[in-house]
Amino acid sequence: MEWSWCADSVKKCSGTKNNATELLREAREVMQKKSAYHVAVVGATGAVGQEMVAILEERQFPVAQLSLFASERSAGTTLPFCGREITIQPWTAESFAGIDIVLGATDGAISKKFTPQAVAAGAVVIDNSSAYRMAPDVPLVVPEVNGATLAGHRGIIANPNCAAAPLVMALKPLHDAATLRRVVVTTFQSVSGTGRDAMDELMEQTRSLLAFREVVPKVYDRQIAFNCIVNWQADPVTGDTEEETKIIGETRKILGLPHLGVAATTIRVPVFRSHGVSVNVETESKLSVDVARARLAAFPGVVVLDDPARKVYPTPLDATGQDAVYVGRVREDVSIANGLNLWIVSDNLRKGAALNAVQIAESLIRA
Ligand SMILES: NC(=O)c1ccc[n+]([C@@H]2O[C@H](COP(=O)([O-])OP(=O)(O)OC[C@H]3O[C@@H](n4cnc5c(N)ncnc54)[C@H](OP(=O)(O)O)[C@@H]3O)[C@@H](O)[C@H]2O)c1
């Protein structure tokens, strides 16, 4: 999708302004002048949205007012924030007046409806869906890796895919040390990456199977409990699934390496939370295991858990509820001249989604 689509949509939503670009610039200036912000979460009742609300409180983001939106289904329910219960409302075109920052946590189709309206109303939207990630003029940001690209935002900032975000956190220090040539990625993704309904499905299927009852898959097209599956929707030409295509494109965009060789295979595993990613890296120059570990450990937000002698390596249970991207099993790949293998684990709802979005908002208000 092209930026012109975003600009046209914003223009349509703007009652008084004709120049969409001018309107988007103003949105950024308004936000920078304040000491506390009117923040909204759209999709607040979902897996990512609930985590966003919790992280805003936990990190003491300067919130003057918090508005929480979801579908009609959730209207009137509440979520706790800073000792108060905030009522969930359905959003309308008028909902975004006076809001500075919108954290989007809905699917892409819904984001394409509310985002232009929010930007036209003067907000900056940090969107977790894939709707705008590959739009050329929309920054796709992991602050530790390419935070500088935020300076070019025009009202919409995209938050990456939940496997791409931790992946680039580990790739960036390796690239800076030895220049990436090719990356081969295999993911072991938890069901929370598909959202709240998929977590319920894993729980229900597990219970049913342990009670010798039959299961009927609803969210996924195969049984996920006690299984490993592929989320279909494959590209008819490449055969890559949508998730694989996202990881390839987003990794290149965030690292600013449009021609980097990236191959991805994504697998959904019966784990509730936190994704594992197996990575094989080929670099232009030789990088020893010790130097790679040191570079990774020095990178902000990365923690190396790697001591084979003591069987230390990260697991999804270790990462759940944590902010860090954990890296272990750093080994030389002796099958090529300059190769390394590594294993990354990160909480998909935190660095893979909500935490990264709040960190983007923090970078914006610091700018
Ligand atoms: N889960 C992850 O690890 C992860 C990571 C990175 C990015 N993302 C992306 O983040 C987005 C949210 O994912 P999720 O996992 O949180 O999904 P989810 O658990 O299924 O939550 C979806 C949210 O969207 C809301 N919603 C549905 N229709 C709506 C409408 N018409 N207006 C406003 N809100 C509406 C739902 O509200 P109701 O409760 O009212 O139905 C719910 O709050 C997706 O685009 C996903 O691809 C997810």
Short mmCIF file of C-alpha atoms and ligand atoms in Angstrom, two decimals:
data_model
loop_
_atom_site.label_atom_id
_atom_site.label_comp_id
_atom_site.label_asym_id
_atom_site.label_seq_id
_atom_site.Cartn_x
_atom_site.Cartn_y
_atom_site.Cartn_z
CA MET A 1 0.00 0.00 0.00
CA GLU A 2 1.34 3.40 -0.92
CA TRP A 3 1.57 6.50 1.26
CA SER A 4 -0.67 8.34 -1.23
CA TRP A 5 -3.45 6.03 -0.04
CA CYS A 6 -2.86 7.14 3.57
CA ALA A 7 -2.70 10.80 2.60
CA ASP A 8 -5.88 10.54 0.54
CA SER A 9 -7.69 8.82 3.40
CA VAL A 10 -6.58 11.49 5.85
CA LYS A 11 -7.66 14.19 3.41
CA LYS A 12 -11.12 12.63 3.12
CA CYS A 13 -11.44 12.65 6.91
CA SER A 14 -10.31 16.25 7.30
CA GLY A 15 -13.25 18.62 7.30
CA THR A 16 -11.29 21.88 7.05
CA LYS A 17 -7.84 21.08 5.68
CA ASN A 18 -7.13 20.30 2.06
CA ASN A 19 -3.43 19.58 2.40
CA ALA A 20 -3.07 16.24 4.17
CA THR A 21 0.70 16.52 4.59
CA GLU A 22 0.39 19.90 6.30
CA LEU A 23 -2.21 18.47 8.63
CA LEU A 24 0.01 15.53 9.55
CA ARG A 25 2.94 17.80 10.40
CA GLU A 26 0.73 19.85 12.71
CA ALA A 27 -0.30 16.70 14.52
CA ARG A 28 3.31 16.08 15.47
CA GLU A 29 3.91 19.64 16.69
CA VAL A 30 0.87 19.64 18.98
CA MET A 31 2.10 16.51 20.71
CA GLN A 32 5.59 17.84 21.33
CA LYS A 33 4.36 20.88 23.27
CA LYS A 34 2.67 18.97 26.10
CA SER A 35 3.97 17.66 29.40
CA ALA A 36 1.21 15.03 29.77
CA TYR A 37 -0.80 13.51 26.96
CA HIS A 38 -4.27 12.38 26.10
CA VAL A 39 -3.61 8.77 25.05
CA ALA A 40 -6.05 6.34 23.45
CA VAL A 41 -5.81 2.59 22.92
CA VAL A 42 -7.99 1.22 20.11
CA GLY A 43 -8.47 -2.53 20.57
CA ALA A 44 -7.91 -2.12 24.32
CA THR A 45 -9.61 -5.42 25.24
CA GLY A 46 -7.36 -7.59 23.05
CA ALA A 47 -4.14 -9.39 23.93
CA VAL A 48 -1.96 -6.47 22.80
CA GLY A 49 -4.33 -3.69 23.93
CA GLN A 50 -4.55 -4.94 27.51
CA GLU A 51 -0.77 -5.20 27.65
CA MET A 52 -0.47 -1.62 26.36
CA VAL A 53 -2.68 -0.30 29.15
CA ALA A 54 -0.63 -2.21 31.74
CA ILE A 55 2.69 -0.99 30.29
CA LEU A 56 1.57 2.67 30.16
CA GLU A 57 0.94 2.41 33.90
CA GLU A 58 4.04 0.36 34.67
CA ARG A 59 6.38 2.77 32.85
CA GLN A 60 4.59 5.83 34.23
CA PHE A 61 3.99 7.26 30.78
CA PRO A 62 2.78 10.87 31.27
CA VAL A 63 -0.93 10.24 30.68
CA ALA A 64 -3.23 13.19 31.31
CA GLN A 65 -6.26 11.20 30.12
CA LEU A 66 -6.69 7.63 28.83
CA SER A 67 -9.46 6.73 26.38
CA LEU A 68 -10.08 3.06 25.67
CA PHE A 69 -11.86 1.91 22.51
CA ALA A 70 -12.90 -1.50 21.24
CA SER A 71 -15.85 -2.94 19.32
CA GLU A 72 -19.53 -2.56 20.23
CA ARG A 73 -19.23 -5.99 21.90
CA SER A 74 -17.06 -4.58 24.70
CA ALA A 75 -18.87 -1.27 25.21
CA GLY A 76 -19.46 -0.58 28.90
CA THR A 77 -16.86 -3.06 30.21
CA THR A 78 -13.89 -1.62 32.09
CA LEU A 79 -10.12 -2.02 32.40
CA PRO A 80 -8.04 -0.91 35.40
CA PHE A 81 -5.55 1.93 34.96
CA CYS A 82 -3.70 3.70 37.79
CA GLY A 83 -6.24 2.72 40.43
CA ARG A 84 -9.30 3.64 38.36
CA GLU A 85 -11.63 1.65 36.13
CA ILE A 86 -11.75 3.08 32.59
CA THR A 87 -14.87 2.33 30.57
CA ILE A 88 -14.42 0.87 27.09
CA GLN A 89 -16.29 2.69 24.34
CA PRO A 90 -16.84 2.01 20.67
CA TRP A 91 -15.01 4.64 18.58
CA THR A 92 -16.63 7.04 16.13
CA ALA A 93 -15.17 9.67 13.80
CA GLU A 94 -15.57 12.23 16.61
CA SER A 95 -13.79 10.10 19.24
CA PHE A 96 -10.30 11.32 18.38
CA ALA A 97 -10.75 15.06 18.97
CA GLY A 98 -8.17 16.22 21.51
CA ILE A 99 -6.28 12.92 21.59
CA ASP A 100 -2.51 13.24 21.19
CA ILE A 101 -1.36 9.63 20.81
CA VAL A 102 -3.37 6.65 19.59
CA LEU A 103 -1.96 3.17 20.20
CA GLY A 104 -3.64 0.92 17.63
CA ALA A 105 -4.18 -2.74 18.58
CA THR A 106 -6.79 -3.97 16.12
CA ASP A 107 -6.49 -5.91 12.90
CA GLY A 108 -5.40 -4.12 9.75
CA ALA A 109 -8.88 -3.68 8.24
CA ILE A 110 -10.11 -1.81 11.33
CA SER A 111 -6.89 0.19 11.55
CA LYS A 112 -7.43 1.40 7.98
CA LYS A 113 -10.78 2.80 9.13
CA PHE A 114 -9.82 4.59 12.35
CA THR A 115 -6.21 5.62 11.64
CA PRO A 116 -6.97 8.24 8.95
CA GLN A 117 -9.71 9.68 11.16
CA ALA A 118 -7.38 9.87 14.17
CA VAL A 119 -4.60 11.51 12.15
CA ALA A 120 -7.05 13.98 10.63
CA ALA A 121 -8.13 14.87 14.17
CA GLY A 122 -4.51 15.71 15.06
CA ALA A 123 -3.31 12.52 16.78
CA VAL A 124 -0.16 10.53 16.10
CA VAL A 125 -1.08 6.87 15.56
CA ILE A 126 1.33 4.10 16.56
CA ASP A 127 -0.24 1.13 14.84
CA ASN A 128 0.38 -2.53 15.68
CA SER A 129 -1.39 -3.98 12.67
CA SER A 130 0.29 -4.71 9.35
CA ALA A 131 -1.87 -2.08 7.55
CA TYR A 132 0.87 0.56 7.17
CA ARG A 133 4.11 -1.29 7.93
CA MET A 134 5.40 -1.44 4.38
CA ALA A 135 4.05 1.95 3.24
CA PRO A 136 7.18 3.79 2.02
CA ASP A 137 6.59 7.00 4.00
CA VAL A 138 5.51 5.33 7.23
CA PRO A 139 8.41 4.62 9.60
CA LEU A 140 8.47 1.02 10.87
CA VAL A 141 10.27 1.37 14.15
CA VAL A 142 12.15 -0.54 16.80
CA PRO A 143 13.60 2.40 18.79
CA GLU A 144 16.92 0.72 19.67
CA VAL A 145 17.52 -0.21 16.03
CA ASN A 146 16.16 2.59 13.84
CA GLY A 147 14.70 5.16 16.23
CA ALA A 148 16.15 7.93 14.05
CA THR A 149 13.54 7.18 11.35
CA LEU A 150 10.84 8.51 13.71
CA ALA A 151 11.91 12.03 12.79
CA GLY A 152 10.31 11.57 9.38
CA HIS A 153 6.87 10.51 10.62
CA ARG A 154 3.80 12.19 9.22
CA GLY A 155 1.24 11.10 11.78
CA ILE A 156 1.42 7.31 11.40
CA ILE A 157 4.17 5.11 12.86
CA ALA A 158 4.06 1.35 12.38
CA ASN A 159 5.00 -1.20 15.01
CA PRO A 160 6.58 -4.37 13.59
CA ASN A 161 5.50 -7.99 13.49
CA CYS A 162 6.02 -9.83 16.79
CA ALA A 163 8.82 -12.04 15.43
CA ALA A 164 10.49 -9.32 13.33
CA ALA A 165 10.96 -6.97 16.32
CA PRO A 166 13.14 -9.31 18.45
CA LEU A 167 14.88 -10.59 15.34
CA VAL A 168 16.18 -7.15 14.32
CA MET A 169 17.24 -6.47 17.93
CA ALA A 170 19.68 -9.40 17.62
CA LEU A 171 20.64 -8.80 13.99
CA LYS A 172 21.54 -5.11 14.36
CA PRO A 173 24.63 -5.56 16.59
CA LEU A 174 25.81 -8.46 14.40
CA HIS A 175 25.38 -6.33 11.28
CA ASP A 176 27.27 -3.43 12.85
CA ALA A 177 30.11 -5.81 13.74
CA ALA A 178 30.45 -7.88 10.57
CA THR A 179 27.84 -6.84 7.90
CA LEU A 180 25.00 -9.25 7.29
CA ARG A 181 24.96 -11.13 4.01
CA ARG A 182 22.12 -13.62 4.53
CA VAL A 183 19.73 -14.59 7.32
CA VAL A 184 17.70 -17.81 7.61
CA VAL A 185 14.95 -17.69 10.21
CA THR A 186 12.66 -20.35 11.66
CA THR A 187 10.08 -19.22 14.19
CA PHE A 188 8.37 -21.12 17.00
CA GLN A 189 5.49 -18.73 17.65
CA SER A 190 3.13 -18.81 20.60
CA VAL A 191 -0.64 -18.66 20.15
CA SER A 192 -0.94 -15.23 21.81
CA GLY A 193 0.64 -13.91 18.61
CA THR A 194 -2.71 -14.66 16.98
CA GLY A 195 -4.62 -12.86 19.76
CA ARG A 196 -6.94 -13.53 22.65
CA ASP A 197 -9.20 -16.04 20.85
CA ALA A 198 -6.24 -18.25 19.94
CA MET A 199 -5.14 -18.39 23.61
CA ASP A 200 -8.66 -19.51 24.53
CA GLU A 201 -8.54 -22.11 21.77
CA LEU A 202 -5.29 -23.65 23.03
CA MET A 203 -6.69 -23.78 26.56
CA GLU A 204 -9.99 -25.35 25.47
CA GLN A 205 -8.36 -27.89 23.17
CA THR A 206 -5.84 -28.92 25.84
CA ARG A 207 -8.61 -29.40 28.40
CA SER A 208 -10.77 -31.33 25.92
CA LEU A 209 -7.99 -33.66 24.80
CA LEU A 210 -6.94 -34.45 28.37
CA ALA A 211 -10.59 -35.39 29.03
CA PHE A 212 -10.63 -37.56 25.85
CA ARG A 213 -13.11 -35.20 24.15
CA GLU A 214 -12.99 -34.36 20.46
CA VAL A 215 -11.75 -30.90 19.46
CA VAL A 216 -13.08 -28.67 16.69
CA PRO A 217 -10.54 -26.04 15.55
CA LYS A 218 -11.98 -22.54 15.10
CA VAL A 219 -9.20 -19.93 15.10
CA TYR A 220 -6.65 -22.15 13.35
CA ASP A 221 -7.55 -24.64 10.63
CA ARG A 222 -5.80 -27.52 12.47
CA GLN A 223 -5.63 -28.66 16.06
CA ILE A 224 -2.99 -26.52 17.86
CA ALA A 225 -2.89 -28.40 21.19
CA PHE A 226 -0.07 -31.01 21.19
CA ASN A 227 0.77 -29.99 17.61
CA CYS A 228 2.89 -27.62 15.50
CA ILE A 229 1.10 -25.97 12.60
CA VAL A 230 1.43 -23.50 9.75
CA ASN A 231 -0.82 -20.42 9.53
CA TRP A 232 -1.78 -20.61 5.86
CA GLN A 233 -2.62 -17.74 3.49
CA ALA A 234 0.42 -18.48 1.36
CA ASP A 235 1.62 -16.23 -1.46
CA PRO A 236 0.59 -18.01 -4.68
CA VAL A 237 3.94 -17.26 -6.34
CA THR A 238 6.54 -17.75 -3.58
CA GLY A 239 4.60 -20.18 -1.38
CA ASP A 240 5.66 -18.08 1.63
CA THR A 241 2.91 -17.55 4.20
CA GLU A 242 1.76 -14.04 5.09
CA GLU A 243 3.77 -14.22 8.33
CA GLU A 244 6.92 -15.26 6.44
CA THR A 245 6.48 -12.45 3.92
CA LYS A 246 6.08 -9.95 6.79
CA ILE A 247 9.27 -11.11 8.51
CA ILE A 248 11.30 -10.87 5.30
CA GLY A 249 10.03 -7.41 4.29
CA GLU A 250 10.00 -5.88 7.76
CA THR A 251 13.50 -7.11 8.65
CA ARG A 252 14.87 -5.47 5.51
CA LYS A 253 12.95 -2.23 6.12
CA ILE A 254 13.89 -1.82 9.80
CA LEU A 255 17.55 -2.61 9.21
CA GLY A 256 17.59 -0.36 6.14
CA LEU A 257 18.95 -3.26 4.06
CA PRO A 258 16.48 -3.65 1.17
CA HIS A 259 18.59 -6.31 -0.57
CA LEU A 260 19.47 -8.44 2.46
CA GLY A 261 18.96 -12.15 1.77
CA VAL A 262 16.29 -13.33 4.21
CA ALA A 263 14.52 -16.71 4.21
CA ALA A 264 11.79 -17.41 6.78
CA THR A 265 9.73 -20.38 7.93
CA THR A 266 7.10 -19.67 10.57
CA ILE A 267 5.58 -22.34 12.81
CA ARG A 268 2.85 -21.93 15.42
CA VAL A 269 3.53 -24.02 18.53
CA PRO A 270 1.30 -24.88 21.51
CA VAL A 271 2.88 -22.29 23.81
CA PHE A 272 0.72 -19.53 25.28
CA ARG A 273 3.17 -16.66 25.28
CA SER A 274 6.64 -15.69 23.93
CA HIS A 275 8.10 -16.56 20.57
CA GLY A 276 11.30 -18.51 19.89
CA VAL A 277 13.30 -17.77 16.74
CA SER A 278 16.11 -19.95 15.40
CA VAL A 279 18.48 -17.86 13.26
CA ASN A 280 21.32 -18.73 10.94
CA VAL A 281 23.40 -15.71 9.97
CA GLU A 282 26.02 -15.35 7.26
CA THR A 283 28.24 -12.26 7.51
CA GLU A 284 30.72 -10.56 5.18
CA SER A 285 33.56 -10.81 7.68
CA LYS A 286 34.33 -13.38 10.35
CA LEU A 287 32.64 -12.92 13.72
CA SER A 288 33.77 -15.22 16.51
CA VAL A 289 31.24 -16.61 18.97
CA ASP A 290 32.83 -14.64 21.81
CA VAL A 291 32.73 -11.33 19.93
CA ALA A 292 29.15 -12.01 18.79
CA ARG A 293 28.08 -12.69 22.39
CA ALA A 294 29.83 -9.51 23.56
CA ARG A 295 28.24 -7.38 20.84
CA LEU A 296 24.79 -8.82 21.59
CA ALA A 297 25.19 -8.32 25.34
CA ALA A 298 26.21 -4.68 24.82
CA PHE A 299 23.13 -3.89 22.72
CA PRO A 300 20.34 -2.12 24.68
CA GLY A 301 17.39 -4.41 25.35
CA VAL A 302 19.26 -7.64 24.57
CA VAL A 303 20.25 -10.12 27.28
CA VAL A 304 22.56 -13.01 26.47
CA LEU A 305 21.66 -16.24 28.29
CA ASP A 306 24.22 -18.61 26.88
CA ASP A 307 26.29 -21.06 28.91
CA PRO A 308 26.24 -24.51 27.32
CA ALA A 309 28.36 -26.01 30.11
CA ARG A 310 25.62 -25.12 32.60
CA LYS A 311 22.76 -25.77 30.12
CA VAL A 312 21.78 -22.11 30.19
CA TYR A 313 19.62 -20.91 27.31
CA PRO A 314 16.37 -18.88 27.13
CA THR A 315 12.90 -20.44 26.92
CA PRO A 316 9.45 -18.87 26.38
CA LEU A 317 8.69 -19.28 30.08
CA ASP A 318 11.82 -17.28 30.95
CA ALA A 319 10.84 -14.45 28.59
CA THR A 320 7.15 -14.17 29.47
CA GLY A 321 6.35 -10.87 31.18
CA GLN A 322 9.90 -9.61 30.57
CA ASP A 323 11.04 -6.67 28.45
CA ALA A 324 14.32 -8.09 27.17
CA VAL A 325 15.07 -9.95 23.99
CA TYR A 326 17.00 -13.04 25.13
CA VAL A 327 19.69 -14.65 22.99
CA GLY A 328 21.35 -17.98 23.58
CA ARG A 329 22.91 -20.95 21.80
CA VAL A 330 25.35 -18.74 19.88
CA ARG A 331 27.42 -21.19 17.85
CA GLU A 332 29.68 -21.06 14.84
CA ASP A 333 28.12 -22.51 11.68
CA VAL A 334 31.08 -24.47 10.37
CA SER A 335 29.30 -25.32 7.10
CA ILE A 336 30.09 -21.83 5.72
CA ALA A 337 33.01 -19.40 5.98
CA ASN A 338 31.36 -16.73 8.15
CA GLY A 339 28.34 -18.25 9.82
CA LEU A 340 26.64 -18.17 13.21
CA ASN A 341 23.61 -19.91 14.69
CA LEU A 342 21.57 -18.35 17.47
CA TRP A 343 18.32 -18.77 19.37
CA ILE A 344 16.19 -15.75 20.28
CA VAL A 345 13.27 -15.70 22.72
CA SER A 346 11.09 -12.70 23.48
CA ASP A 347 7.63 -11.93 24.87
CA ASN A 348 5.57 -11.27 21.74
CA LEU A 349 3.04 -9.17 23.66
CA ARG A 350 5.77 -6.93 25.11
CA LYS A 351 8.84 -6.25 22.88
CA GLY A 352 6.95 -7.89 20.00
CA ALA A 353 4.01 -5.48 20.37
CA ALA A 354 2.89 -3.34 23.33
CA LEU A 355 6.25 -2.49 24.92
CA ASN A 356 7.75 -1.48 21.59
CA ALA A 357 4.72 0.73 20.86
CA VAL A 358 5.01 2.48 24.23
CA GLN A 359 8.79 2.87 23.70
CA ILE A 360 8.00 4.57 20.37
CA ALA A 361 5.63 6.92 22.18
CA GLU A 362 8.36 7.63 24.77
CA SER A 363 10.84 8.43 21.99
CA LEU A 364 8.31 10.78 20.39
CA ILE A 365 7.69 12.81 23.52
CA ARG A 366 11.44 12.98 24.25
CA ALA A 367 12.18 14.22 20.72
N1 LIG B 1 -0.59 -10.63 19.53
C1 LIG B 1 0.64 -10.27 19.21
O1 LIG B 1 1.64 -10.83 19.70
C2 LIG B 1 0.84 -9.16 18.22
C3 LIG B 1 2.13 -8.68 18.04
C4 LIG B 1 2.35 -7.65 17.13
C5 LIG B 1 1.29 -7.14 16.44
N2 LIG B 1 0.03 -7.63 16.64
C6 LIG B 1 -1.08 -7.04 15.90
O2 LIG B 1 -1.81 -6.25 16.85
C7 LIG B 1 -3.19 -6.25 16.50
C8 LIG B 1 -4.02 -6.73 17.69
O3 LIG B 1 -3.66 -8.07 17.98
P1 LIG B 1 -4.23 -8.87 19.23
O4 LIG B 1 -3.39 -10.08 19.28
O5 LIG B 1 -4.32 -8.00 20.42
O6 LIG B 1 -5.71 -9.24 18.74
P2 LIG B 1 -6.99 -9.63 19.64
O7 LIG B 1 -6.58 -10.19 20.95
O8 LIG B 1 -7.84 -10.46 18.75
O9 LIG B 1 -7.70 -8.22 19.91
C9 LIG B 1 -8.38 -7.52 18.90
C10 LIG B 1 -8.89 -6.21 19.45
O10 LIG B 1 -9.54 -5.51 18.38
C11 LIG B 1 -10.78 -5.04 18.89
N3 LIG B 1 -11.76 -4.77 17.83
C12 LIG B 1 -12.42 -5.65 17.05
N4 LIG B 1 -13.27 -4.99 16.23
C13 LIG B 1 -13.12 -3.66 16.53
C14 LIG B 1 -13.71 -2.47 16.06
N5 LIG B 1 -14.62 -2.48 15.09
N6 LIG B 1 -13.33 -1.29 16.60
C15 LIG B 1 -12.40 -1.24 17.59
N7 LIG B 1 -11.80 -2.33 18.07
C16 LIG B 1 -12.17 -3.53 17.55
C17 LIG B 1 -11.25 -6.14 19.81
O11 LIG B 1 -12.28 -5.64 20.63
P3 LIG B 1 -13.45 -6.59 21.23
O12 LIG B 1 -12.89 -7.17 22.50
O13 LIG B 1 -14.55 -5.63 21.50
O14 LIG B 1 -13.77 -7.62 20.21
C18 LIG B 1 -9.94 -6.39 20.56
O15 LIG B 1 -9.77 -5.39 21.54
C19 LIG B 1 -3.32 -7.14 15.24
O16 LIG B 1 -3.25 -6.33 14.09
C20 LIG B 1 -2.08 -8.02 15.33
O17 LIG B 1 -1.66 -8.50 14.07
C21 LIG B 1 -0.22 -8.62 17.52
#
